[in-house]
GROMACS .gro file of C-alpha atoms in nm:
model
  172
    1UNK     CA    1  -1.192   4.165   2.492
    2UNK     CA    2  -1.481   4.310   2.437
    3UNK     CA    3  -1.785   4.075   2.633
    4UNK     CA    4  -2.082   4.021   2.430
    5UNK     CA    5  -2.389   4.169   2.586
    6UNK     CA    6  -2.596   3.859   2.779
    7UNK     CA    7  -2.945   4.022   2.783
    8UNK     CA    8  -3.130   3.669   2.994
    9UNK     CA    9  -3.198   3.864   3.383
   10UNK     CA   10  -3.293   3.578   3.633
   11UNK     CA   11  -3.449   3.654   3.898
   12UNK     CA   12  -3.476   3.511   4.255
   13UNK     CA   13  -3.562   3.636   4.567
   14UNK     CA   14  -3.867   3.556   4.943
   15UNK     CA   15  -4.086   3.864   4.789
   16UNK     CA   16  -4.297   3.728   4.752
   17UNK     CA   17  -4.591   3.852   4.438
   18UNK     CA   18  -4.835   3.971   4.629
   19UNK     CA   19  -4.580   4.334   4.672
   20UNK     CA   20  -4.483   4.544   4.373
   21UNK     CA   21  -4.114   4.467   4.436
   22UNK     CA   22  -4.057   4.251   4.172
   23UNK     CA   23  -4.177   4.442   3.936
   24UNK     CA   24  -4.024   4.797   4.051
   25UNK     CA   25  -3.651   4.635   4.072
   26UNK     CA   26  -3.768   4.455   3.720
   27UNK     CA   27  -3.820   4.835   3.597
   28UNK     CA   28  -3.526   5.012   3.725
   29UNK     CA   29  -3.344   4.697   3.527
   30UNK     CA   30  -3.564   4.795   3.245
   31UNK     CA   31  -3.469   5.149   3.260
   32UNK     CA   32  -3.151   5.095   3.208
   33UNK     CA   33  -3.116   4.863   2.926
   34UNK     CA   34  -3.467   4.812   2.799
   35UNK     CA   35  -3.392   4.527   2.588
   36UNK     CA   36  -3.392   4.254   2.855
   37UNK     CA   37  -3.530   3.935   2.882
   38UNK     CA   38  -3.696   3.863   3.245
   39UNK     CA   39  -3.713   3.471   3.361
   40UNK     CA   40  -3.839   3.458   3.789
   41UNK     CA   41  -3.690   3.175   3.912
   42UNK     CA   42  -3.946   3.187   4.189
   43UNK     CA   43  -4.019   3.431   4.457
   44UNK     CA   44  -4.143   3.196   4.708
   45UNK     CA   45  -3.867   3.145   4.876
   46UNK     CA   46  -3.958   3.180   5.202
   47UNK     CA   47  -3.869   3.486   5.401
   48UNK     CA   48  -3.506   3.502   5.467
   49UNK     CA   49  -3.418   3.121   5.438
   50UNK     CA   50  -3.047   3.194   5.270
   51UNK     CA   51  -3.008   2.825   5.278
   52UNK     CA   52  -3.367   2.783   5.032
   53UNK     CA   53  -3.247   3.006   4.791
   54UNK     CA   54  -2.847   2.849   4.761
   55UNK     CA   55  -3.083   2.543   4.696
   56UNK     CA   56  -3.236   2.667   4.439
   57UNK     CA   57  -2.999   2.891   4.241
   58UNK     CA   58  -2.730   2.586   4.230
   59UNK     CA   59  -3.050   2.311   4.067
   60UNK     CA   60  -3.138   2.592   3.845
   61UNK     CA   61  -2.711   2.764   3.744
   62UNK     CA   62  -2.692   2.517   3.478
   63UNK     CA   63  -3.009   2.551   3.246
   64UNK     CA   64  -2.961   2.895   3.104
   65UNK     CA   65  -2.730   3.003   2.813
   66UNK     CA   66  -2.385   3.104   2.909
   67UNK     CA   67  -2.302   3.507   3.015
   68UNK     CA   68  -2.729   3.477   3.166
   69UNK     CA   69  -2.726   3.713   3.518
   70UNK     CA   70  -2.835   3.573   3.842
   71UNK     CA   71  -2.963   3.777   4.025
   72UNK     CA   72  -3.059   3.699   4.371
   73UNK     CA   73  -3.106   3.840   4.695
   74UNK     CA   74  -3.235   3.712   4.931
   75UNK     CA   75  -3.104   3.909   5.260
   76UNK     CA   76  -3.141   3.988   5.625
   77UNK     CA   77  -2.846   4.169   5.674
   78UNK     CA   78  -2.969   4.403   5.428
   79UNK     CA   79  -2.886   4.733   5.629
   80UNK     CA   80  -2.585   4.551   5.756
   81UNK     CA   81  -2.199   4.632   5.707
   82UNK     CA   82  -2.241   4.302   5.466
   83UNK     CA   83  -2.089   4.277   5.055
   84UNK     CA   84  -2.287   4.386   4.810
   85UNK     CA   85  -2.078   4.079   4.501
   86UNK     CA   86  -2.077   4.034   4.153
   87UNK     CA   87  -1.925   3.795   4.105
   88UNK     CA   88  -1.759   3.587   3.697
   89UNK     CA   89  -1.767   3.256   3.577
   90UNK     CA   90  -1.737   3.074   3.342
   91UNK     CA   91  -2.094   2.968   3.249
   92UNK     CA   92  -2.237   3.337   3.391
   93UNK     CA   93  -2.229   3.592   3.646
   94UNK     CA   94  -2.409   3.597   4.005
   95UNK     CA   95  -2.501   3.936   4.158
   96UNK     CA   96  -2.641   4.005   4.526
   97UNK     CA   97  -2.563   4.055   4.876
   98UNK     CA   98  -2.235   3.751   5.057
   99UNK     CA   99  -2.409   3.621   5.291
  100UNK     CA  100  -2.358   3.244   5.140
  101UNK     CA  101  -2.640   3.289   4.878
  102UNK     CA  102  -2.451   3.146   4.643
  103UNK     CA  103  -2.213   2.858   4.846
  104UNK     CA  104  -2.411   2.606   4.576
  105UNK     CA  105  -2.335   2.738   4.306
  106UNK     CA  106  -1.965   2.823   4.396
  107UNK     CA  107  -1.961   2.431   4.518
  108UNK     CA  108  -2.026   2.366   4.112
  109UNK     CA  109  -1.863   2.572   3.961
  110UNK     CA  110  -1.458   2.785   3.997
  111UNK     CA  111  -1.497   3.241   4.040
  112UNK     CA  112  -1.301   3.392   3.759
  113UNK     CA  113  -1.334   3.669   3.908
  114UNK     CA  114  -1.579   3.887   4.275
  115UNK     CA  115  -1.625   4.257   4.305
  116UNK     CA  116  -1.750   4.405   4.615
  117UNK     CA  117  -1.983   4.695   4.435
  118UNK     CA  118  -1.916   4.970   4.543
  119UNK     CA  119  -1.901   5.210   4.254
  120UNK     CA  120  -2.205   5.413   4.310
  121UNK     CA  121  -2.239   5.588   3.987
  122UNK     CA  122  -2.387   5.229   3.821
  123UNK     CA  123  -2.639   5.228   4.160
  124UNK     CA  124  -3.013   5.356   4.064
  125UNK     CA  125  -2.865   5.646   4.343
  126UNK     CA  126  -2.560   5.712   4.598
  127UNK     CA  127  -2.735   5.714   4.885
  128UNK     CA  128  -2.964   5.331   4.875
  129UNK     CA  129  -3.288   5.258   5.170
  130UNK     CA  130  -3.128   5.141   5.390
  131UNK     CA  131  -3.411   4.819   5.305
  132UNK     CA  132  -3.406   4.793   4.980
  133UNK     CA  133  -3.082   4.647   4.842
  134UNK     CA  134  -3.231   4.504   4.561
  135UNK     CA  135  -3.341   4.809   4.348
  136UNK     CA  136  -3.113   4.970   4.467
  137UNK     CA  137  -2.789   4.809   4.428
  138UNK     CA  138  -2.896   4.501   4.214
  139UNK     CA  139  -3.074   4.584   4.000
  140UNK     CA  140  -2.880   4.831   3.826
  141UNK     CA  141  -2.571   4.644   3.842
  142UNK     CA  142  -2.757   4.323   3.679
  143UNK     CA  143  -2.861   4.613   3.327
  144UNK     CA  144  -2.539   4.718   3.356
  145UNK     CA  145  -2.427   4.402   3.301
  146UNK     CA  146  -2.647   4.257   3.116
  147UNK     CA  147  -2.593   4.624   2.896
  148UNK     CA  148  -2.250   4.498   2.856
  149UNK     CA  149  -2.076   4.691   3.054
  150UNK     CA  150  -1.683   4.597   3.150
  151UNK     CA  151  -1.739   4.356   3.511
  152UNK     CA  152  -1.424   4.556   3.636
  153UNK     CA  153  -1.578   4.869   3.598
  154UNK     CA  154  -1.804   4.806   3.915
  155UNK     CA  155  -1.595   4.835   4.201
  156UNK     CA  156  -1.220   4.672   4.407
  157UNK     CA  157  -1.133   4.230   4.387
  158UNK     CA  158  -1.158   4.015   4.536
  159UNK     CA  159  -1.091   3.696   4.652
  160UNK     CA  160  -1.273   3.433   4.607
  161UNK     CA  161  -1.196   3.289   4.868
  162UNK     CA  162  -1.341   3.568   5.114
  163UNK     CA  163  -1.702   3.455   4.980
  164UNK     CA  164  -1.964   3.379   5.242
  165UNK     CA  165  -2.026   2.995   5.237
  166UNK     CA  166  -2.272   2.767   5.438
  167UNK     CA  167  -2.228   2.462   5.490
  168UNK     CA  168  -2.319   2.321   5.250
  169UNK     CA  169  -2.601   1.945   5.334
  170UNK     CA  170  -2.518   1.544   5.173
  171UNK     CA  171  -2.884   1.534   5.050
  172UNK     CA  172  -3.222   1.744   5.071
   0.00000   0.00000   0.00000
């Protein structure tokens, strides 16, 4: 059954706003799917602080319409062998690195399907930069997802229990 595309993409990064990196990711996505609505959660996550990013994403996730695509890039492992993933949940989608970033959301919502983002035809380039997977892999996949590309086309299915999870803290 075809899925009705959702045009909302949230962004959460540790990029800051003094450089063009967030704008570049939005430009890549707009080049794939022009009618997107971007909502910036924050770009002020402390550099490489996956735990803080996970908390911020988890506290924001439930505030958006069903089907929203949440693009999160806090990725100290960029350029390594960590997986790039997309996660389908009843409430929406998560796109980003498999490094524990999605722990907080996954503590509240069960993945329906997880895909490793290995299909390079959905990337910006078949040879992504070693330092900017946000632009070359994650943003294009989020845009293709928003445009209605079938979830299974992004790569092989992964068992949800293989996703990296951080230890949860009781309170903040």
